[in-house]
C-alpha angles and dihedrals in degrees: 000000000000127000120206091227105022094160092059092042092054091046090054095053116114119230142183120350093358092056091048092049092047092049094048093045092049092048090051092050091047092050091051091048092050090053090053093047101040109017122220115004129191095280089052096050094270130107130301114250121198099207116018093187092065090055094059117084115241094247089057096039096058097060090042092052091046093052099044105026098033090230 
């Protein structure tokens, strides 16, 4: 794989404690958003859902994907 600007891409990578913090903070934000979108899930005493993405309407999925998957 080749990146057009590999030097900048490598410089922008997170590492160590900062990467751990970012991952944990993002997971926490995503979990809170999922509660708002879907209500109680299995871990909250609700029901198990096989594919969460299919349960989120398109108009809600696009901003979610942009925020968490940078797409």
